[in-house]
Amino acid sequence: MDGIRNDVARRVLSVLLVVAFAAVVLARIPSIEMHGGRFWAEEGAVYFSSAWHRPWYVTWFTVAADAGYWNFAAGFGTWLALKWGGVLHAPMVTIAFALLIQCLPVYVIVTHEFPWRRSVIATVVAVLFCAIPPVTGEVWLNTITSQFHLALAAALIYAAPPRRVAFAVLDCAILAFAVISGPATSFLMPLFVIAAVIGRQRIVMVEAAIVFAGFCIQLTVFLLYPLAERGSHFGPGELLSVISLHVVVLQMLGLVLARDFAAYLHAVHHAGAWLWAGPLIFVAFYGVIGWGIFRTRSVVLLRLFAAGLVFVLVSFYEAWAGSFIGFMHLLSGGRYGFAPEVLDSLSVLGVAVLAQGGLRRGFVAATVLLFAIGVIDFRSDVLFFAEGPAWPAQVALWRKDPRHFLLIWPNAPWKVNLRAGTWSIQHPNKV
């Protein structure tokens, strides 16, 4: 894009890329819009129900009983949906709100100093990498998983400086919103603090202060609402095997071969044998990417790489009810793998743009492979995430009988309770 000398043309192209990205996002699971919108799990059962039963100053600060963290995006998004759309159209408002958030990483990609800006084609590929990570339909167009797109945007902001001062102000707003909308962004706190100490730039210090403040808030919430389900229930070999399955094998080889690898890991684990393949794949994959980044001497790519490693290690380690056997089901972990998959792909793309000779050819081939697998498996997991009760029909039943519990995706036991005096944050699904 930097090759386009006309500033107006560059801005138009940037806007077109964001619009095209939004269209691709909507096309992945079109049944969401066709059903008149949908609430996903706690989005409806906890946050929308809270917006219905409680005042805004409570709803915005809701902490779900099975979460253990503050998700402002979900609390504010569902409250906004009720105010703007009413009961009938509220899910369409949350979809629009989640879509806006999902576009934020693309905004950062096209407005910050990343290596792929040297080429329009590379910039387009970078944008599409945010839309095609395999088996991540769980984080599509709902406010409870908007936190993972915000965390991705935060990692991109950390990695590269903005092209204009005005963008830096918006970056700070995004970081403030992201760090109180789930714990993922706060995982980056040490990286932001280190960057501030080393660089001593005012804007970086402000960003670090914002993320540090959010980290303190999320830590306080975590200590006040402890959950036994949080935290790893497996050892280092098991952790690296789960990561290799969900992040490396899945995005490099595709869903079919990933299932075969999951069956292999399950058999080895069941036999009590040493899980050597997972750790070896993990070390080899990240070792090769790290070596390529070292050869390019790019600080931006180094930061992308570091953020991806932090996300993948901490997210899977702190996964909710993270059992090894449970993670052998490839639909269990899509939300934890989303940001690392995108950051890994962008790191590979960055090396392909900056490297020379054989290194460049190797990383170009890897970029093509990652892109091809993403396109092939673009809708491979949507069957689980693409069907559920039609919200307008549920609203019609509720209007006929106010005692009716409105069923939501992904079906039982998730429901929205709008009956006066019968809903509680501790037991949102209890009839």
Short mmCIF file of C-alpha atoms in Angstrom, two decimals:
data_model
loop_
_atom_site.label_atom_id
_atom_site.label_comp_id
_atom_site.label_asym_id
_atom_site.label_seq_id
_atom_site.Cartn_x
_atom_site.Cartn_y
_atom_site.Cartn_z
CA MET A 1 0.00 0.00 0.00
CA ASP A 2 2.93 2.31 0.60
CA GLY A 3 3.57 2.07 -3.13
CA ILE A 4 0.36 4.03 -3.75
CA ARG A 5 1.51 7.63 -3.71
CA ASN A 6 -1.95 9.23 -3.70
CA ASP A 7 -3.02 9.63 -0.08
CA VAL A 8 -6.73 9.66 -0.97
CA ALA A 9 -6.35 6.42 -2.93
CA ARG A 10 -4.64 4.77 0.06
CA ARG A 11 -7.46 5.83 2.38
CA VAL A 12 -10.12 4.60 -0.02
CA LEU A 13 -8.35 1.26 -0.35
CA SER A 14 -8.09 0.97 3.44
CA VAL A 15 -11.82 1.56 3.82
CA LEU A 16 -12.58 -0.94 1.06
CA LEU A 17 -10.44 -3.56 2.80
CA VAL A 18 -12.34 -3.11 6.06
CA VAL A 19 -15.71 -3.32 4.23
CA ALA A 20 -14.60 -6.41 2.30
CA PHE A 21 -13.43 -8.01 5.53
CA ALA A 22 -16.81 -7.36 7.15
CA ALA A 23 -18.52 -9.01 4.18
CA VAL A 24 -16.30 -12.09 4.53
CA VAL A 25 -17.09 -12.28 8.26
CA LEU A 26 -20.84 -12.13 7.59
CA ALA A 27 -20.52 -14.78 4.87
CA ARG A 28 -18.92 -17.36 7.15
CA ILE A 29 -22.12 -18.16 9.09
CA PRO A 30 -24.97 -16.50 7.12
CA SER A 31 -27.64 -18.36 9.10
CA ILE A 32 -26.96 -16.00 12.02
CA GLU A 33 -28.49 -13.10 10.11
CA MET A 34 -31.10 -15.28 8.38
CA HIS A 35 -32.48 -16.40 11.77
CA GLY A 36 -33.07 -12.79 12.78
CA GLY A 37 -29.93 -12.73 14.90
CA ARG A 38 -28.93 -14.89 17.82
CA PHE A 39 -27.61 -14.76 21.34
CA TRP A 40 -24.76 -17.13 22.09
CA ALA A 41 -24.71 -18.91 25.48
CA GLU A 42 -23.90 -16.47 28.33
CA GLU A 43 -24.47 -13.55 25.96
CA GLY A 44 -28.21 -14.13 26.35
CA ALA A 45 -28.51 -16.21 29.51
CA VAL A 46 -26.35 -13.90 31.63
CA TYR A 47 -25.72 -10.53 30.03
CA PHE A 48 -28.97 -9.85 28.13
CA SER A 49 -31.00 -11.21 31.05
CA SER A 50 -29.05 -8.91 33.34
CA ALA A 51 -29.82 -5.96 31.05
CA TRP A 52 -33.51 -6.83 31.27
CA HIS A 53 -33.69 -7.29 35.04
CA ARG A 54 -31.09 -4.85 36.36
CA PRO A 55 -30.11 -1.18 35.83
CA TRP A 56 -27.30 -0.21 33.46
CA TYR A 57 -24.82 0.58 36.21
CA VAL A 58 -25.07 -3.05 37.34
CA THR A 59 -25.27 -4.68 33.90
CA TRP A 60 -22.16 -2.96 32.59
CA PHE A 61 -20.13 -4.46 35.45
CA THR A 62 -21.66 -7.95 35.38
CA VAL A 63 -19.31 -10.84 36.15
CA ALA A 64 -20.70 -14.16 34.93
CA ALA A 65 -20.66 -16.88 37.58
CA ASP A 66 -18.76 -19.26 35.30
CA ALA A 67 -16.29 -16.67 33.96
CA GLY A 68 -14.30 -15.10 36.77
CA TYR A 69 -13.52 -11.91 34.85
CA TRP A 70 -15.14 -8.64 33.79
CA ASN A 71 -16.41 -8.62 30.20
CA PHE A 72 -17.47 -5.03 29.55
CA ALA A 73 -18.06 -5.68 25.84
CA ALA A 74 -20.75 -8.24 26.68
CA GLY A 75 -22.35 -6.20 29.45
CA PHE A 76 -22.42 -2.95 27.51
CA GLY A 77 -23.22 -4.59 24.15
CA THR A 78 -26.31 -6.44 25.39
CA TRP A 79 -27.53 -3.39 27.32
CA LEU A 80 -27.14 -1.31 24.16
CA ALA A 81 -28.99 -4.00 22.18
CA LEU A 82 -31.96 -3.88 24.54
CA LYS A 83 -32.11 -0.07 24.41
CA TRP A 84 -31.73 0.21 20.64
CA GLY A 85 -33.43 -2.93 19.39
CA GLY A 86 -35.90 -3.95 22.06
CA VAL A 87 -36.40 -7.64 22.77
CA LEU A 88 -37.23 -8.56 19.16
CA HIS A 89 -34.26 -6.92 17.42
CA ALA A 90 -31.69 -7.02 20.23
CA PRO A 91 -29.67 -9.94 18.75
CA MET A 92 -29.20 -8.03 15.48
CA VAL A 93 -27.77 -5.11 17.46
CA THR A 94 -25.32 -7.38 19.30
CA ILE A 95 -24.26 -8.85 15.94
CA ALA A 96 -23.61 -5.35 14.55
CA PHE A 97 -21.71 -4.40 17.71
CA ALA A 98 -19.63 -7.60 17.57
CA LEU A 99 -18.95 -7.05 13.86
CA LEU A 100 -17.63 -3.55 14.60
CA ILE A 101 -15.29 -5.02 17.21
CA GLN A 102 -14.23 -7.80 14.86
CA CYS A 103 -13.14 -5.17 12.34
CA LEU A 104 -10.82 -3.42 14.81
CA PRO A 105 -7.78 -5.67 14.15
CA VAL A 106 -8.15 -4.93 10.43
CA TYR A 107 -8.25 -1.21 11.18
CA VAL A 108 -4.94 -1.60 13.03
CA ILE A 109 -3.45 -3.64 10.18
CA VAL A 110 -4.13 -0.94 7.60
CA THR A 111 -3.21 2.08 9.75
CA HIS A 112 0.01 0.96 11.45
CA GLU A 113 3.58 0.49 10.25
CA PHE A 114 3.63 -3.21 9.41
CA PRO A 115 5.98 -4.80 6.84
CA TRP A 116 3.15 -5.99 4.61
CA ARG A 117 2.23 -2.40 3.79
CA ARG A 118 4.98 -2.58 1.15
CA SER A 119 2.59 -4.60 -1.04
CA VAL A 120 -1.14 -4.32 -1.68
CA ILE A 121 -1.35 -8.09 -2.13
CA ALA A 122 0.44 -8.74 1.16
CA THR A 123 -1.88 -6.28 2.93
CA VAL A 124 -4.94 -8.07 1.52
CA VAL A 125 -3.55 -11.41 2.72
CA ALA A 126 -2.90 -9.93 6.18
CA VAL A 127 -6.51 -8.74 6.36
CA LEU A 128 -7.88 -12.11 5.25
CA PHE A 129 -5.76 -13.95 7.80
CA CYS A 130 -8.00 -12.31 10.43
CA ALA A 131 -11.05 -13.93 8.82
CA ILE A 132 -9.94 -17.46 7.94
CA PRO A 133 -8.25 -19.15 10.93
CA PRO A 134 -9.64 -22.72 10.96
CA VAL A 135 -12.23 -23.91 13.49
CA THR A 136 -12.82 -20.55 15.16
CA GLY A 137 -16.56 -20.15 14.50
CA GLU A 138 -17.13 -19.91 18.25
CA VAL A 139 -15.74 -16.35 18.26
CA TRP A 140 -17.94 -15.18 15.38
CA LEU A 141 -20.34 -12.27 15.81
CA ASN A 142 -21.16 -12.42 19.51
CA THR A 143 -20.22 -10.06 22.32
CA ILE A 144 -18.98 -12.64 24.86
CA THR A 145 -16.14 -13.68 22.53
CA SER A 146 -15.46 -10.18 21.20
CA GLN A 147 -12.74 -10.14 23.84
CA PHE A 148 -10.53 -12.31 21.61
CA HIS A 149 -10.76 -9.90 18.68
CA LEU A 150 -10.02 -7.03 21.04
CA ALA A 151 -7.00 -8.93 22.37
CA LEU A 152 -5.78 -9.43 18.79
CA ALA A 153 -6.17 -5.69 18.15
CA ALA A 154 -4.22 -4.97 21.34
CA ALA A 155 -1.39 -7.27 20.22
CA LEU A 156 -1.22 -5.52 16.85
CA ILE A 157 -1.16 -2.10 18.55
CA TYR A 158 1.69 -3.32 20.76
CA ALA A 159 3.64 -4.60 17.75
CA ALA A 160 3.69 -1.58 15.44
CA PRO A 161 3.41 2.21 15.80
CA PRO A 162 0.50 4.09 14.17
CA ARG A 163 1.03 6.18 11.05
CA ARG A 164 -0.71 9.27 12.51
CA VAL A 165 -1.06 10.85 15.97
CA ALA A 166 -4.86 10.63 15.74
CA PHE A 167 -4.56 6.87 15.36
CA ALA A 168 -2.56 6.73 18.59
CA VAL A 169 -5.46 8.31 20.48
CA LEU A 170 -7.85 5.72 19.07
CA ASP A 171 -5.33 3.00 19.97
CA CYS A 172 -5.52 4.05 23.61
CA ALA A 173 -9.32 3.90 23.51
CA ILE A 174 -9.21 0.40 22.00
CA LEU A 175 -6.75 -0.78 24.65
CA ALA A 176 -8.90 0.63 27.47
CA PHE A 177 -11.99 -1.10 26.05
CA ALA A 178 -10.11 -4.35 25.40
CA VAL A 179 -8.46 -4.76 28.78
CA ILE A 180 -11.79 -4.54 30.68
CA SER A 181 -13.53 -6.90 28.25
CA GLY A 182 -11.89 -10.14 29.32
CA PRO A 183 -8.49 -11.23 30.62
CA ALA A 184 -6.68 -11.90 27.32
CA THR A 185 -5.45 -8.34 26.74
CA SER A 186 -4.10 -8.14 30.28
CA PHE A 187 -1.82 -11.10 29.48
CA LEU A 188 0.16 -8.63 27.36
CA MET A 189 0.84 -6.34 30.32
CA PRO A 190 4.50 -7.39 30.79
CA LEU A 191 5.21 -6.82 27.09
CA PHE A 192 3.70 -3.32 27.15
CA VAL A 193 5.61 -2.44 30.32
CA ILE A 194 8.92 -3.68 28.88
CA ALA A 195 8.33 -1.70 25.67
CA ALA A 196 7.61 1.43 27.72
CA VAL A 197 10.74 1.03 29.85
CA ILE A 198 13.00 0.41 26.86
CA GLY A 199 11.51 2.96 24.46
CA ARG A 200 10.53 5.70 26.91
CA GLN A 201 8.11 7.11 24.35
CA ARG A 202 5.17 9.00 25.81
CA ILE A 203 2.46 7.21 23.84
CA VAL A 204 3.92 3.78 24.64
CA MET A 205 4.05 4.68 28.32
CA VAL A 206 0.41 5.76 28.23
CA GLU A 207 -0.55 2.48 26.53
CA ALA A 208 1.40 0.50 29.14
CA ALA A 209 -0.33 2.41 31.95
CA ILE A 210 -3.76 1.63 30.47
CA VAL A 211 -3.01 -2.07 30.12
CA PHE A 212 -1.45 -2.23 33.59
CA ALA A 213 -4.53 -0.58 35.15
CA GLY A 214 -6.79 -3.04 33.34
CA PHE A 215 -4.59 -5.93 34.48
CA CYS A 216 -5.01 -4.81 38.10
CA ILE A 217 -8.79 -4.62 37.65
CA GLN A 218 -9.02 -8.08 36.09
CA LEU A 219 -6.73 -9.54 38.75
CA THR A 220 -8.95 -8.08 41.47
CA VAL A 221 -12.05 -9.57 39.85
CA PHE A 222 -10.29 -12.93 39.49
CA LEU A 223 -9.41 -12.96 43.20
CA LEU A 224 -12.92 -11.92 44.23
CA TYR A 225 -14.58 -14.52 41.98
CA PRO A 226 -12.21 -17.52 42.07
CA LEU A 227 -13.04 -20.53 39.90
CA ALA A 228 -11.62 -24.00 40.43
CA GLU A 229 -12.22 -24.69 36.74
CA ARG A 230 -9.64 -22.09 35.74
CA GLY A 231 -6.06 -23.22 35.38
CA SER A 232 -4.30 -26.08 33.66
CA HIS A 233 -5.10 -29.64 34.67
CA PHE A 234 -2.24 -31.15 32.67
CA GLY A 235 1.54 -31.09 32.58
CA PRO A 236 3.99 -29.38 30.20
CA GLY A 237 3.96 -32.23 27.67
CA GLU A 238 0.19 -32.29 27.58
CA LEU A 239 -0.01 -28.49 27.33
CA LEU A 240 2.39 -28.34 24.37
CA SER A 241 0.57 -31.25 22.70
CA VAL A 242 -2.76 -29.44 22.98
CA ILE A 243 -1.23 -26.26 21.56
CA SER A 244 0.43 -28.18 18.72
CA LEU A 245 -2.90 -29.76 17.83
CA HIS A 246 -5.09 -26.65 17.98
CA VAL A 247 -2.65 -24.03 16.70
CA VAL A 248 0.10 -25.68 14.65
CA VAL A 249 -1.30 -28.84 13.04
CA LEU A 250 -4.76 -27.39 12.52
CA GLN A 251 -3.61 -24.27 10.67
CA MET A 252 -0.74 -25.95 8.78
CA LEU A 253 -2.36 -29.26 7.77
CA GLY A 254 -6.11 -28.68 8.07
CA LEU A 255 -9.01 -30.19 9.96
CA VAL A 256 -8.87 -33.71 8.51
CA LEU A 257 -5.23 -34.38 9.42
CA ALA A 258 -5.68 -32.57 12.74
CA ARG A 259 -8.37 -35.10 13.66
CA ASP A 260 -5.93 -37.92 12.90
CA PHE A 261 -3.29 -36.26 15.07
CA ALA A 262 -5.85 -35.83 17.87
CA ALA A 263 -6.67 -39.56 17.68
CA TYR A 264 -2.94 -40.35 17.90
CA LEU A 265 -2.45 -38.08 20.93
CA HIS A 266 -5.50 -39.57 22.62
CA ALA A 267 -4.17 -43.11 22.11
CA VAL A 268 -0.69 -42.25 23.39
CA HIS A 269 -2.11 -40.46 26.43
CA HIS A 270 -4.49 -43.33 27.17
CA ALA A 271 -1.58 -45.78 27.03
CA GLY A 272 0.38 -43.67 29.50
CA ALA A 273 3.25 -43.25 27.04
CA TRP A 274 5.44 -40.16 26.62
CA LEU A 275 3.82 -37.41 24.54
CA TRP A 276 6.91 -36.50 22.52
CA ALA A 277 5.34 -35.50 19.18
CA GLY A 278 3.41 -32.48 20.48
CA PRO A 279 6.34 -30.75 22.20
CA LEU A 280 8.60 -31.50 19.21
CA ILE A 281 6.13 -29.93 16.77
CA PHE A 282 5.71 -26.90 19.06
CA VAL A 283 9.46 -26.30 19.35
CA ALA A 284 10.05 -26.84 15.64
CA PHE A 285 7.19 -24.56 14.52
CA TYR A 286 7.97 -21.63 16.78
CA GLY A 287 11.70 -22.20 16.41
CA VAL A 288 11.54 -21.82 12.63
CA ILE A 289 9.37 -18.70 12.85
CA GLY A 290 11.67 -17.22 15.49
CA TRP A 291 14.74 -17.96 13.37
CA GLY A 292 13.13 -16.29 10.34
CA ILE A 293 12.29 -13.20 12.40
CA PHE A 294 15.84 -13.10 13.76
CA ARG A 295 17.18 -13.09 10.21
CA THR A 296 14.96 -10.14 9.25
CA ARG A 297 15.98 -8.09 12.32
CA SER A 298 12.40 -6.75 12.49
CA VAL A 299 11.29 -5.44 15.88
CA VAL A 300 7.67 -5.38 14.70
CA LEU A 301 7.74 -9.08 13.79
CA LEU A 302 9.52 -9.91 17.04
CA ARG A 303 6.70 -8.25 18.96
CA LEU A 304 4.05 -10.07 16.94
CA PHE A 305 5.84 -13.33 17.67
CA ALA A 306 6.16 -12.58 21.40
CA ALA A 307 2.48 -11.63 21.70
CA GLY A 308 1.44 -14.82 19.93
CA LEU A 309 3.56 -16.95 22.28
CA VAL A 310 2.15 -15.22 25.36
CA PHE A 311 -1.41 -15.72 24.17
CA VAL A 312 -1.02 -19.37 23.21
CA LEU A 313 0.78 -20.42 26.41
CA VAL A 314 -1.28 -18.46 28.92
CA SER A 315 -4.67 -18.93 27.21
CA PHE A 316 -4.46 -22.70 26.97
CA TYR A 317 -2.88 -22.99 30.42
CA GLU A 318 -5.70 -20.94 31.99
CA ALA A 319 -8.43 -22.52 29.83
CA TRP A 320 -11.78 -23.14 31.46
CA ALA A 321 -12.04 -26.79 32.57
CA GLY A 322 -9.04 -27.55 30.39
CA SER A 323 -8.77 -31.36 30.40
CA PHE A 324 -6.46 -33.10 27.95
CA ILE A 325 -9.11 -35.48 26.65
CA GLY A 326 -11.60 -32.62 26.26
CA PHE A 327 -9.15 -30.71 24.08
CA MET A 328 -8.84 -33.68 21.73
CA HIS A 329 -12.22 -32.53 20.44
CA LEU A 330 -11.18 -29.87 17.94
CA LEU A 331 -14.19 -27.65 18.65
CA SER A 332 -12.92 -27.31 22.23
CA GLY A 333 -10.36 -24.57 22.06
CA GLY A 334 -11.23 -22.47 19.03
CA ARG A 335 -11.56 -19.33 21.11
CA TYR A 336 -8.16 -19.88 22.74
CA GLY A 337 -6.47 -20.55 19.41
CA PHE A 338 -7.95 -17.66 17.42
CA ALA A 339 -5.54 -14.82 18.27
CA PRO A 340 -2.39 -17.03 18.28
CA GLU A 341 -3.32 -18.48 14.87
CA VAL A 342 -3.73 -15.02 13.36
CA LEU A 343 -0.52 -13.69 14.94
CA ASP A 344 1.46 -16.75 13.79
CA SER A 345 0.15 -16.31 10.23
CA LEU A 346 1.00 -12.61 10.24
CA SER A 347 4.50 -13.36 11.54
CA VAL A 348 5.07 -15.83 8.71
CA LEU A 349 3.72 -13.29 6.20
CA GLY A 350 6.02 -10.60 7.60
CA VAL A 351 9.10 -12.76 7.18
CA ALA A 352 7.98 -13.61 3.62
CA VAL A 353 7.84 -9.88 2.83
CA LEU A 354 11.16 -8.88 4.45
CA ALA A 355 13.43 -11.90 3.88
CA GLN A 356 15.66 -12.57 0.91
CA GLY A 357 16.70 -15.62 -1.13
CA GLY A 358 15.84 -19.11 0.04
CA LEU A 359 14.43 -17.89 3.36
CA ARG A 360 11.96 -15.71 1.51
CA ARG A 361 10.89 -18.55 -0.79
CA GLY A 362 10.36 -20.87 2.16
CA PHE A 363 8.20 -18.39 4.08
CA VAL A 364 6.25 -17.45 0.94
CA ALA A 365 5.43 -21.15 0.54
CA ALA A 366 4.38 -21.31 4.21
CA THR A 367 2.19 -18.23 3.74
CA VAL A 368 0.50 -19.82 0.73
CA LEU A 369 -0.08 -23.03 2.72
CA LEU A 370 -1.58 -21.16 5.69
CA PHE A 371 -3.84 -19.19 3.39
CA ALA A 372 -4.95 -22.28 1.45
CA ILE A 373 -5.79 -24.23 4.62
CA GLY A 374 -7.73 -21.26 5.96
CA VAL A 375 -9.79 -21.01 2.78
CA ILE A 376 -10.41 -24.77 2.58
CA ASP A 377 -11.55 -24.99 6.20
CA PHE A 378 -13.27 -21.59 6.20
CA ARG A 379 -16.68 -23.09 6.94
CA SER A 380 -15.64 -26.54 8.15
CA ASP A 381 -16.85 -26.01 11.71
CA VAL A 382 -19.99 -23.99 11.07
CA LEU A 383 -22.45 -26.88 11.45
CA PHE A 384 -22.03 -26.69 15.22
CA PHE A 385 -22.23 -22.91 15.35
CA ALA A 386 -24.74 -22.24 12.54
CA GLU A 387 -27.99 -23.64 13.89
CA GLY A 388 -30.21 -22.78 16.81
CA PRO A 389 -33.68 -21.57 17.78
CA ALA A 390 -35.05 -18.71 15.68
CA TRP A 391 -35.18 -15.68 17.98
CA PRO A 392 -38.31 -14.04 16.45
CA ALA A 393 -40.25 -17.27 17.03
CA GLN A 394 -39.07 -17.40 20.64
CA VAL A 395 -40.12 -13.78 21.18
CA ALA A 396 -43.56 -14.56 19.74
CA LEU A 397 -43.96 -17.45 22.21
CA TRP A 398 -42.84 -15.21 25.08
CA ARG A 399 -45.33 -12.51 24.13
CA LYS A 400 -48.13 -15.07 24.20
CA ASP A 401 -46.94 -16.47 27.52
CA PRO A 402 -44.61 -14.25 29.60
CA ARG A 403 -43.59 -17.34 31.58
CA HIS A 404 -41.90 -18.80 28.50
CA PHE A 405 -38.11 -19.14 28.60
CA LEU A 406 -36.60 -17.97 25.31
CA LEU A 407 -34.28 -20.64 23.91
CA ILE A 408 -30.97 -19.47 22.43
CA TRP A 409 -27.91 -20.90 20.67
CA PRO A 410 -26.30 -23.43 21.08
CA ASN A 411 -29.57 -24.91 22.41
CA ALA A 412 -29.97 -26.61 25.79
CA PRO A 413 -29.37 -25.65 28.51
CA TRP A 414 -29.05 -22.05 27.34
CA LYS A 415 -32.13 -19.85 27.67
CA VAL A 416 -33.10 -16.25 28.38
CA ASN A 417 -35.23 -15.73 31.48
CA LEU A 418 -37.34 -12.57 31.32
CA ARG A 419 -39.72 -13.57 34.10
CA ALA A 420 -39.82 -11.02 36.89
CA GLY A 421 -38.20 -12.10 40.14
CA THR A 422 -36.97 -15.49 38.88
CA TRP A 423 -33.52 -14.77 37.43
CA SER A 424 -30.20 -14.76 39.27
CA ILE A 425 -26.64 -14.21 38.13
CA GLN A 426 -25.50 -17.34 39.97
CA HIS A 427 -28.01 -19.63 38.22
CA PRO A 428 -29.01 -17.94 34.93
CA ASN A 429 -30.31 -21.15 33.31
CA LYS A 430 -32.28 -22.46 36.26
CA VAL A 431 -36.01 -22.76 35.51
#
